[in-house]
Amino acid sequence: MTAFLIIVAAIALLAIVTYNRLVALRQNRKGAFADIDVQLKQRYDLIPNLVSTVKGYASHEKDLLEKVTQLRASAMNAGSGINDKAKAEGALSGALMQLMAVAENYPDLKANQNFLSLQSELSD
């Protein structure tokens, strides 16, 4: 009888430890996604500053600047699903790469300290 109680207690202890571990893993996952959301929010906040800095130098690149702004808005409003966010971020990253390529054509802009610091913060 005591062996049976020991086995039941061991199984119960194992179940409790497993449950607590699963809860901890779920909380870690939620925390990691919350950190990602914070980083994305900071990135979204930097984009208008970058666009306005480039706009001063590259006024004829209106279509690209509007595209970046539009993609930023769609990325901010992307659904809560990971796939939706990933697609929106991929499109935004592609547009930002085009924006950086346009900026390379303007030597004054490349030397502008505001642009350099925004570009550095955005890439970080």
PDB file of C-alpha atoms in Angstrom:
ATOM      1  CA  MET A   1       0.000   0.000   0.000  1.00  0.00           C
ATOM      2  CA  THR A   2       2.804   2.445   0.828  1.00  0.00           C
ATOM      3  CA  ALA A   3       4.538   1.671  -2.467  1.00  0.00           C
ATOM      4  CA  PHE A   4       1.312   2.555  -4.267  1.00  0.00           C
ATOM      5  CA  LEU A   5       1.088   5.883  -2.397  1.00  0.00           C
ATOM      6  CA  ILE A   6       4.717   6.657  -3.213  1.00  0.00           C
ATOM      7  CA  ILE A   7       4.089   5.964  -6.917  1.00  0.00           C
ATOM      8  CA  VAL A   8       0.939   8.120  -6.920  1.00  0.00           C
ATOM      9  CA  ALA A   9       2.800  10.922  -5.111  1.00  0.00           C
ATOM     10  CA  ALA A  10       5.685  10.709  -7.585  1.00  0.00           C
ATOM     11  CA  ILE A  11       3.286  10.874 -10.547  1.00  0.00           C
ATOM     12  CA  ALA A  12       1.460  13.820  -8.970  1.00  0.00           C
ATOM     13  CA  LEU A  13       4.773  15.614  -8.327  1.00  0.00           C
ATOM     14  CA  LEU A  14       5.870  14.973 -11.911  1.00  0.00           C
ATOM     15  CA  ALA A  15       2.561  16.356 -13.200  1.00  0.00           C
ATOM     16  CA  ILE A  16       2.912  19.495 -11.063  1.00  0.00           C
ATOM     17  CA  VAL A  17       6.511  20.084 -12.157  1.00  0.00           C
ATOM     18  CA  THR A  18       5.596  19.559 -15.816  1.00  0.00           C
ATOM     19  CA  TYR A  19       2.624  21.915 -15.566  1.00  0.00           C
ATOM     20  CA  ASN A  20       4.734  24.614 -13.906  1.00  0.00           C
ATOM     21  CA  ARG A  21       7.396  24.253 -16.588  1.00  0.00           C
ATOM     22  CA  LEU A  22       4.797  24.599 -19.358  1.00  0.00           C
ATOM     23  CA  VAL A  23       3.355  27.716 -17.711  1.00  0.00           C
ATOM     24  CA  ALA A  24       6.848  29.213 -17.423  1.00  0.00           C
ATOM     25  CA  LEU A  25       7.563  28.461 -21.097  1.00  0.00           C
ATOM     26  CA  ARG A  26       4.277  30.079 -22.130  1.00  0.00           C
ATOM     27  CA  GLN A  27       5.127  33.200 -20.126  1.00  0.00           C
ATOM     28  CA  ASN A  28       8.613  33.335 -21.680  1.00  0.00           C
ATOM     29  CA  ARG A  29       7.051  33.103 -25.138  1.00  0.00           C
ATOM     30  CA  LYS A  30       4.595  35.903 -24.373  1.00  0.00           C
ATOM     31  CA  GLY A  31       7.443  38.029 -23.014  1.00  0.00           C
ATOM     32  CA  ALA A  32       9.552  37.431 -26.110  1.00  0.00           C
ATOM     33  CA  PHE A  33       6.721  38.474 -28.428  1.00  0.00           C
ATOM     34  CA  ALA A  34       6.052  41.529 -26.274  1.00  0.00           C
ATOM     35  CA  ASP A  35       9.717  42.508 -26.645  1.00  0.00           C
ATOM     36  CA  ILE A  36       9.416  42.112 -30.414  1.00  0.00           C
ATOM     37  CA  ASP A  37       6.320  44.311 -30.432  1.00  0.00           C
ATOM     38  CA  VAL A  38       8.196  47.015 -28.472  1.00  0.00           C
ATOM     39  CA  GLN A  39      11.080  46.921 -30.954  1.00  0.00           C
ATOM     40  CA  LEU A  40       8.684  47.138 -33.902  1.00  0.00           C
ATOM     41  CA  LYS A  41       6.886  50.101 -32.305  1.00  0.00           C
ATOM     42  CA  GLN A  42      10.194  51.925 -31.895  1.00  0.00           C
ATOM     43  CA  ARG A  43      10.996  51.168 -35.522  1.00  0.00           C
ATOM     44  CA  TYR A  44       7.612  52.481 -36.658  1.00  0.00           C
ATOM     45  CA  ASP A  45       8.198  55.673 -34.686  1.00  0.00           C
ATOM     46  CA  LEU A  46      11.553  56.272 -36.420  1.00  0.00           C
ATOM     47  CA  ILE A  47      10.276  55.815 -39.962  1.00  0.00           C
ATOM     48  CA  PRO A  48       8.441  59.181 -40.270  1.00  0.00           C
ATOM     49  CA  ASN A  49      11.607  60.990 -39.144  1.00  0.00           C
ATOM     50  CA  LEU A  50      13.678  59.123 -41.699  1.00  0.00           C
ATOM     51  CA  VAL A  51      11.153  59.779 -44.459  1.00  0.00           C
ATOM     52  CA  SER A  52      11.016  63.499 -43.683  1.00  0.00           C
ATOM     53  CA  THR A  53      14.824  63.727 -43.652  1.00  0.00           C
ATOM     54  CA  VAL A  54      15.091  61.995 -47.019  1.00  0.00           C
ATOM     55  CA  LYS A  55      12.150  64.005 -48.375  1.00  0.00           C
ATOM     56  CA  GLY A  56      14.120  67.200 -47.949  1.00  0.00           C
ATOM     57  CA  TYR A  57      16.845  65.918 -50.242  1.00  0.00           C
ATOM     58  CA  ALA A  58      14.941  63.649 -52.595  1.00  0.00           C
ATOM     59  CA  SER A  59      11.737  65.518 -53.260  1.00  0.00           C
ATOM     60  CA  HIS A  60      11.214  63.816 -56.625  1.00  0.00           C
ATOM     61  CA  GLU A  61      11.138  60.359 -54.972  1.00  0.00           C
ATOM     62  CA  LYS A  62       7.571  60.985 -53.839  1.00  0.00           C
ATOM     63  CA  ASP A  63       6.221  57.560 -54.854  1.00  0.00           C
ATOM     64  CA  LEU A  64       8.784  55.663 -52.808  1.00  0.00           C
ATOM     65  CA  LEU A  65       8.277  57.875 -49.771  1.00  0.00           C
ATOM     66  CA  GLU A  66       4.520  57.388 -49.967  1.00  0.00           C
ATOM     67  CA  LYS A  67       5.015  53.637 -50.353  1.00  0.00           C
ATOM     68  CA  VAL A  68       7.188  53.508 -47.220  1.00  0.00           C
ATOM     69  CA  THR A  69       4.581  55.495 -45.287  1.00  0.00           C
ATOM     70  CA  GLN A  70       1.780  53.250 -46.515  1.00  0.00           C
ATOM     71  CA  LEU A  71       3.694  50.060 -45.676  1.00  0.00           C
ATOM     72  CA  ARG A  72       4.493  51.437 -42.215  1.00  0.00           C
ATOM     73  CA  ALA A  73       0.795  51.993 -41.594  1.00  0.00           C
ATOM     74  CA  SER A  74      -0.110  48.517 -42.821  1.00  0.00           C
ATOM     75  CA  ALA A  75       2.644  46.958 -40.683  1.00  0.00           C
ATOM     76  CA  MET A  76       1.405  48.810 -37.611  1.00  0.00           C
ATOM     77  CA  ASN A  77      -2.127  47.576 -38.287  1.00  0.00           C
ATOM     78  CA  ALA A  78      -1.128  44.014 -39.179  1.00  0.00           C
ATOM     79  CA  GLY A  79      -3.166  41.338 -37.464  1.00  0.00           C
ATOM     80  CA  SER A  80      -2.023  39.677 -34.299  1.00  0.00           C
ATOM     81  CA  GLY A  81      -0.920  36.592 -36.218  1.00  0.00           C
ATOM     82  CA  ILE A  82       2.790  36.017 -36.588  1.00  0.00           C
ATOM     83  CA  ASN A  83       2.494  35.332 -40.324  1.00  0.00           C
ATOM     84  CA  ASP A  84       0.626  38.604 -40.938  1.00  0.00           C
ATOM     85  CA  LYS A  85       3.249  40.578 -39.028  1.00  0.00           C
ATOM     86  CA  ALA A  86       6.087  38.781 -40.797  1.00  0.00           C
ATOM     87  CA  LYS A  87       4.654  39.548 -44.245  1.00  0.00           C
ATOM     88  CA  ALA A  88       4.057  43.185 -43.370  1.00  0.00           C
ATOM     89  CA  GLU A  89       7.556  43.533 -41.902  1.00  0.00           C
ATOM     90  CA  GLY A  90       9.094  41.905 -44.978  1.00  0.00           C
ATOM     91  CA  ALA A  91       7.356  44.362 -47.281  1.00  0.00           C
ATOM     92  CA  LEU A  92       8.350  47.293 -45.065  1.00  0.00           C
ATOM     93  CA  SER A  93      11.967  46.130 -44.912  1.00  0.00           C
ATOM     94  CA  GLY A  94      12.090  45.896 -48.706  1.00  0.00           C
ATOM     95  CA  ALA A  95      10.749  49.424 -49.069  1.00  0.00           C
ATOM     96  CA  LEU A  96      13.238  50.708 -46.492  1.00  0.00           C
ATOM     97  CA  MET A  97      16.058  49.077 -48.441  1.00  0.00           C
ATOM     98  CA  GLN A  98      14.871  50.956 -51.546  1.00  0.00           C
ATOM     99  CA  LEU A  99      14.770  54.161 -49.507  1.00  0.00           C
ATOM    100  CA  MET A 100      18.338  53.591 -48.326  1.00  0.00           C
ATOM    101  CA  ALA A 101      19.404  52.941 -51.926  1.00  0.00           C
ATOM    102  CA  VAL A 102      17.814  56.230 -52.998  1.00  0.00           C
ATOM    103  CA  ALA A 103      19.593  57.985 -50.142  1.00  0.00           C
ATOM    104  CA  GLU A 104      22.924  56.685 -51.449  1.00  0.00           C
ATOM    105  CA  ASN A 105      22.436  58.834 -54.556  1.00  0.00           C
ATOM    106  CA  TYR A 106      22.530  62.038 -52.505  1.00  0.00           C
ATOM    107  CA  PRO A 107      26.019  62.804 -51.143  1.00  0.00           C
ATOM    108  CA  ASP A 108      24.735  65.633 -48.943  1.00  0.00           C
ATOM    109  CA  LEU A 109      22.167  63.325 -47.403  1.00  0.00           C
ATOM    110  CA  LYS A 110      24.714  60.595 -46.758  1.00  0.00           C
ATOM    111  CA  ALA A 111      26.765  63.114 -44.765  1.00  0.00           C
ATOM    112  CA  ASN A 112      23.761  64.481 -42.864  1.00  0.00           C
ATOM    113  CA  GLN A 113      24.125  63.574 -39.195  1.00  0.00           C
ATOM    114  CA  ASN A 114      20.368  63.270 -38.663  1.00  0.00           C
ATOM    115  CA  PHE A 115      20.081  60.782 -41.498  1.00  0.00           C
ATOM    116  CA  LEU A 116      23.041  58.769 -40.276  1.00  0.00           C
ATOM    117  CA  SER A 117      21.733  58.535 -36.729  1.00  0.00           C
ATOM    118  CA  LEU A 118      18.213  57.621 -37.891  1.00  0.00           C
ATOM    119  CA  GLN A 119      19.604  54.998 -40.241  1.00  0.00           C
ATOM    120  CA  SER A 120      21.695  53.545 -37.421  1.00  0.00           C
ATOM    121  CA  GLU A 121      18.777  53.451 -34.964  1.00  0.00           C
ATOM    122  CA  LEU A 122      16.498  51.907 -37.568  1.00  0.00           C
ATOM    123  CA  SER A 123      18.962  49.140 -38.375  1.00  0.00           C
ATOM    124  CA  ASP A 124      19.567  48.437 -34.677  1.00  0.00           C
TER     125      ASP A 124
END
